[in-house]
Amino acid sequence: MIHSEIKKALAILNRGGIILYPTDTVWGLGCDATFSAAVHKIIGLKGRSERQSFILLADSVAQIERYVTQVPEIAYSLIEVSDTPLTIIYPDARSAAQHPDGLAPEVLAPDGSVAIRVVRHPFCSMLLQQFRKPIVSTSANFTGRLAPEHFDSIDPKLRQQVDYCVDPACEPPATGKPSSILKLGCNGEVQIIRK
């Protein structure tokens, strides 16, 4: 069943649509992180500020290296030793404004940094490996509302507005809580953003 769900989700991502999908933390709204029009759909759907950056999901450090100019050395160790979901904010992401195969400018922070998490969730990992690009991951709620811990707590109005909703049977295992967030500087400085 997981393979058929991935195939359906990939079809939507490849045509610039929005999926509602389980991650290693909470259910998320996702799209192709390199496609501005898709990112704008999520911004509009959530009622989110255009100035807010996004968290992206990647399947490996190798995928991150394609979209970040220089991965600070400490990031490799942090990803390897973390036993809970960890989002890292990297300096100097490759934006599609400067690189033809870069990230949509809308997913980046004003300083050019980008937040990316390497996932170990079975569904997400397989989806990312086959999509071969990072996917936006923003909690499946309207702005100002609580992030849903599980599929049953997602607003039905939100479910109706996405292009595809992954079968809830793909949900486990997940923490039901947002990831920790660290921001790294070019010289390896570490700042805790969210514990």
PDB file of N, CA and C in Angstrom, residues 76-120:
ATOM      1  N   TYR A  76      27.142  17.475   9.739  1.00  0.00           N
ATOM      2  CA  TYR A  76      27.226  16.036   9.490  1.00  0.00           C
ATOM      3  C   TYR A  76      27.130  15.246  10.801  1.00  0.00           C
ATOM      4  N   SER A  77      27.847  15.723  11.816  1.00  0.00           N
ATOM      5  CA  SER A  77      27.815  15.046  13.123  1.00  0.00           C
ATOM      6  C   SER A  77      26.450  15.187  13.781  1.00  0.00           C
ATOM      7  N   LEU A  78      25.873  16.387  13.719  1.00  0.00           N
ATOM      8  CA  LEU A  78      24.567  16.618  14.341  1.00  0.00           C
ATOM      9  C   LEU A  78      23.501  15.700  13.742  1.00  0.00           C
ATOM     10  N   ILE A  79      23.504  15.572  12.427  1.00  0.00           N
ATOM     11  CA  ILE A  79      22.514  14.719  11.753  1.00  0.00           C
ATOM     12  C   ILE A  79      22.725  13.252  12.144  1.00  0.00           C
ATOM     13  N   GLU A  80      23.982  12.848  12.211  1.00  0.00           N
ATOM     14  CA  GLU A  80      24.293  11.445  12.506  1.00  0.00           C
ATOM     15  C   GLU A  80      23.911  11.053  13.927  1.00  0.00           C
ATOM     16  N   VAL A  81      24.156  11.931  14.900  1.00  0.00           N
ATOM     17  CA  VAL A  81      23.929  11.555  16.304  1.00  0.00           C
ATOM     18  C   VAL A  81      22.519  11.855  16.808  1.00  0.00           C
ATOM     19  N   SER A  82      21.774  12.678  16.099  1.00  0.00           N
ATOM     20  CA  SER A  82      20.439  13.042  16.575  1.00  0.00           C
ATOM     21  C   SER A  82      19.493  11.840  16.538  1.00  0.00           C
ATOM     22  N   ASP A  83      18.879  11.541  17.689  1.00  0.00           N
ATOM     23  CA  ASP A  83      17.937  10.428  17.733  1.00  0.00           C
ATOM     24  C   ASP A  83      16.483  10.903  17.744  1.00  0.00           C
ATOM     25  N   THR A  84      16.294  12.217  17.599  1.00  0.00           N
ATOM     26  CA  THR A  84      14.949  12.799  17.455  1.00  0.00           C
ATOM     27  C   THR A  84      14.974  13.719  16.235  1.00  0.00           C
ATOM     28  N   PRO A  85      13.810  14.043  15.666  1.00  0.00           N
ATOM     29  CA  PRO A  85      13.784  14.908  14.480  1.00  0.00           C
ATOM     30  C   PRO A  85      14.480  16.253  14.727  1.00  0.00           C
ATOM     31  N   LEU A  86      15.443  16.567  13.862  1.00  0.00           N
ATOM     32  CA  LEU A  86      16.248  17.779  14.003  1.00  0.00           C
ATOM     33  C   LEU A  86      16.274  18.554  12.693  1.00  0.00           C
ATOM     34  N   THR A  87      15.790  19.784  12.750  1.00  0.00           N
ATOM     35  CA  THR A  87      15.859  20.676  11.600  1.00  0.00           C
ATOM     36  C   THR A  87      17.062  21.584  11.779  1.00  0.00           C
ATOM     37  N   ILE A  88      17.863  21.718  10.730  1.00  0.00           N
ATOM     38  CA  ILE A  88      19.042  22.589  10.781  1.00  0.00           C
ATOM     39  C   ILE A  88      18.858  23.708   9.769  1.00  0.00           C
ATOM     40  N   ILE A  89      19.132  24.932  10.227  1.00  0.00           N
ATOM     41  CA  ILE A  89      19.092  26.093   9.329  1.00  0.00           C
ATOM     42  C   ILE A  89      20.505  26.312   8.803  1.00  0.00           C
ATOM     43  N   TYR A  90      20.634  26.204   7.478  1.00  0.00           N
ATOM     44  CA  TYR A  90      21.938  26.327   6.822  1.00  0.00           C
ATOM     45  C   TYR A  90      22.094  27.713   6.199  1.00  0.00           C
ATOM     46  N   PRO A  91      23.293  28.297   6.306  1.00  0.00           N
ATOM     47  CA  PRO A  91      23.520  29.587   5.649  1.00  0.00           C
ATOM     48  C   PRO A  91      23.680  29.397   4.142  1.00  0.00           C
ATOM     49  N   ASP A  92      23.338  30.411   3.398  1.00  0.00           N
ATOM     50  CA  ASP A  92      23.660  30.476   1.969  1.00  0.00           C
ATOM     51  C   ASP A  92      23.111  29.326   1.128  1.00  0.00           C
ATOM     52  N   ALA A  93      21.796  29.290   1.014  1.00  0.00           N
ATOM     53  CA  ALA A  93      21.139  28.287   0.165  1.00  0.00           C
ATOM     54  C   ALA A  93      21.212  28.710  -1.299  1.00  0.00           C
ATOM     55  N   ARG A  94      21.078  27.731  -2.183  1.00  0.00           N
ATOM     56  CA  ARG A  94      21.058  28.024  -3.624  1.00  0.00           C
ATOM     57  C   ARG A  94      19.627  28.355  -4.035  1.00  0.00           C
ATOM     58  N   SER A  95      19.412  29.600  -4.369  1.00  0.00           N
ATOM     59  CA  SER A  95      18.084  30.051  -4.785  1.00  0.00           C
ATOM     60  C   SER A  95      17.935  29.929  -6.297  1.00  0.00           C
ATOM     61  N   ALA A  96      16.726  29.620  -6.721  1.00  0.00           N
ATOM     62  CA  ALA A  96      16.448  29.535  -8.158  1.00  0.00           C
ATOM     63  C   ALA A  96      16.654  30.885  -8.834  1.00  0.00           C
ATOM     64  N   ALA A  97      16.703  31.956  -8.060  1.00  0.00           N
ATOM     65  CA  ALA A  97      16.970  33.283  -8.626  1.00  0.00           C
ATOM     66  C   ALA A  97      18.393  33.358  -9.188  1.00  0.00           C
ATOM     67  N   GLN A  98      19.326  32.572  -8.606  1.00  0.00           N
ATOM     68  CA  GLN A  98      20.714  32.556  -9.091  1.00  0.00           C
ATOM     69  C   GLN A  98      21.132  31.239  -9.744  1.00  0.00           C
ATOM     70  N   HIS A  99      20.441  30.158  -9.393  1.00  0.00           N
ATOM     71  CA  HIS A  99      20.799  28.829  -9.909  1.00  0.00           C
ATOM     72  C   HIS A  99      19.580  28.210 -10.583  1.00  0.00           C
ATOM     73  N   PRO A 100      19.704  27.744 -11.811  1.00  0.00           N
ATOM     74  CA  PRO A 100      18.551  27.184 -12.514  1.00  0.00           C
ATOM     75  C   PRO A 100      17.891  26.016 -11.786  1.00  0.00           C
ATOM     76  N   ASP A 101      18.675  25.255 -11.022  1.00  0.00           N
ATOM     77  CA  ASP A 101      18.097  24.117 -10.300  1.00  0.00           C
ATOM     78  C   ASP A 101      18.078  24.363  -8.795  1.00  0.00           C
ATOM     79  N   GLY A 102      17.960  25.639  -8.401  1.00  0.00           N
ATOM     80  CA  GLY A 102      17.949  25.996  -6.977  1.00  0.00           C
ATOM     81  C   GLY A 102      16.566  25.927  -6.365  1.00  0.00           C
ATOM     82  N   LEU A 103      16.483  26.338  -5.114  1.00  0.00           N
ATOM     83  CA  LEU A 103      15.229  26.331  -4.361  1.00  0.00           C
ATOM     84  C   LEU A 103      14.377  27.546  -4.703  1.00  0.00           C
ATOM     85  N   ALA A 104      13.078  27.389  -4.575  1.00  0.00           N
ATOM     86  CA  ALA A 104      12.175  28.527  -4.774  1.00  0.00           C
ATOM     87  C   ALA A 104      12.545  29.609  -3.754  1.00  0.00           C
ATOM     88  N   PRO A 105      12.680  30.872  -4.194  1.00  0.00           N
ATOM     89  CA  PRO A 105      13.064  31.940  -3.256  1.00  0.00           C
ATOM     90  C   PRO A 105      12.123  32.040  -2.051  1.00  0.00           C
ATOM     91  N   GLU A 106      10.868  31.645  -2.226  1.00  0.00           N
ATOM     92  CA  GLU A 106       9.870  31.762  -1.157  1.00  0.00           C
ATOM     93  C   GLU A 106      10.134  30.845   0.033  1.00  0.00           C
ATOM     94  N   VAL A 107      10.964  29.807  -0.137  1.00  0.00           N
ATOM     95  CA  VAL A 107      11.226  28.898   0.984  1.00  0.00           C
ATOM     96  C   VAL A 107      12.408  29.371   1.828  1.00  0.00           C
ATOM     97  N   LEU A 108      13.123  30.386   1.346  1.00  0.00           N
ATOM     98  CA  LEU A 108      14.317  30.865   2.042  1.00  0.00           C
ATOM     99  C   LEU A 108      13.989  32.002   3.011  1.00  0.00           C
ATOM    100  N   ALA A 109      14.818  32.139   4.044  1.00  0.00           N
ATOM    101  CA  ALA A 109      14.710  33.266   4.967  1.00  0.00           C
ATOM    102  C   ALA A 109      15.304  34.501   4.276  1.00  0.00           C
ATOM    103  N   PRO A 110      14.991  35.708   4.765  1.00  0.00           N
ATOM    104  CA  PRO A 110      15.535  36.931   4.151  1.00  0.00           C
ATOM    105  C   PRO A 110      17.066  36.960   4.080  1.00  0.00           C
ATOM    106  N   ASP A 111      17.746  36.252   5.000  1.00  0.00           N
ATOM    107  CA  ASP A 111      19.218  36.247   4.977  1.00  0.00           C
ATOM    108  C   ASP A 111      19.798  35.188   4.041  1.00  0.00           C
ATOM    109  N   GLY A 112      18.918  34.496   3.286  1.00  0.00           N
ATOM    110  CA  GLY A 112      19.386  33.495   2.326  1.00  0.00           C
ATOM    111  C   GLY A 112      19.593  32.111   2.914  1.00  0.00           C
ATOM    112  N   SER A 113      19.254  31.947   4.195  1.00  0.00           N
ATOM    113  CA  SER A 113      19.405  30.630   4.821  1.00  0.00           C
ATOM    114  C   SER A 113      18.186  29.759   4.527  1.00  0.00           C
ATOM    115  N   VAL A 114      18.330  28.463   4.792  1.00  0.00           N
ATOM    116  CA  VAL A 114      17.222  27.525   4.557  1.00  0.00           C
ATOM    117  C   VAL A 114      17.208  26.470   5.664  1.00  0.00           C
ATOM    118  N   ALA A 115      16.007  26.105   6.104  1.00  0.00           N
ATOM    119  CA  ALA A 115      15.837  25.098   7.159  1.00  0.00           C
ATOM    120  C   ALA A 115      15.518  23.747   6.516  1.00  0.00           C
ATOM    121  N   ILE A 116      16.346  22.739   6.798  1.00  0.00           N
ATOM    122  CA  ILE A 116      16.156  21.412   6.194  1.00  0.00           C
ATOM    123  C   ILE A 116      16.314  20.338   7.259  1.00  0.00           C
ATOM    124  N   ARG A 117      15.459  19.326   7.174  1.00  0.00           N
ATOM    125  CA  ARG A 117      15.552  18.174   8.071  1.00  0.00           C
ATOM    126  C   ARG A 117      15.708  16.897   7.245  1.00  0.00           C
ATOM    127  N   VAL A 118      16.686  16.071   7.605  1.00  0.00           N
ATOM    128  CA  VAL A 118      16.817  14.747   7.000  1.00  0.00           C
ATOM    129  C   VAL A 118      15.860  13.831   7.759  1.00  0.00           C
ATOM    130  N   VAL A 119      14.919  13.220   7.039  1.00  0.00           N
ATOM    131  CA  VAL A 119      13.900  12.399   7.701  1.00  0.00           C
ATOM    132  C   VAL A 119      14.269  10.925   7.718  1.00  0.00           C
ATOM    133  N   ARG A 120      13.759  10.253   8.750  1.00  0.00           N
ATOM    134  CA  ARG A 120      13.947   8.801   8.854  1.00  0.00           C
ATOM    135  C   ARG A 120      12.596   8.100   8.873  1.00  0.00           C
TER     136      ARG A 120
END
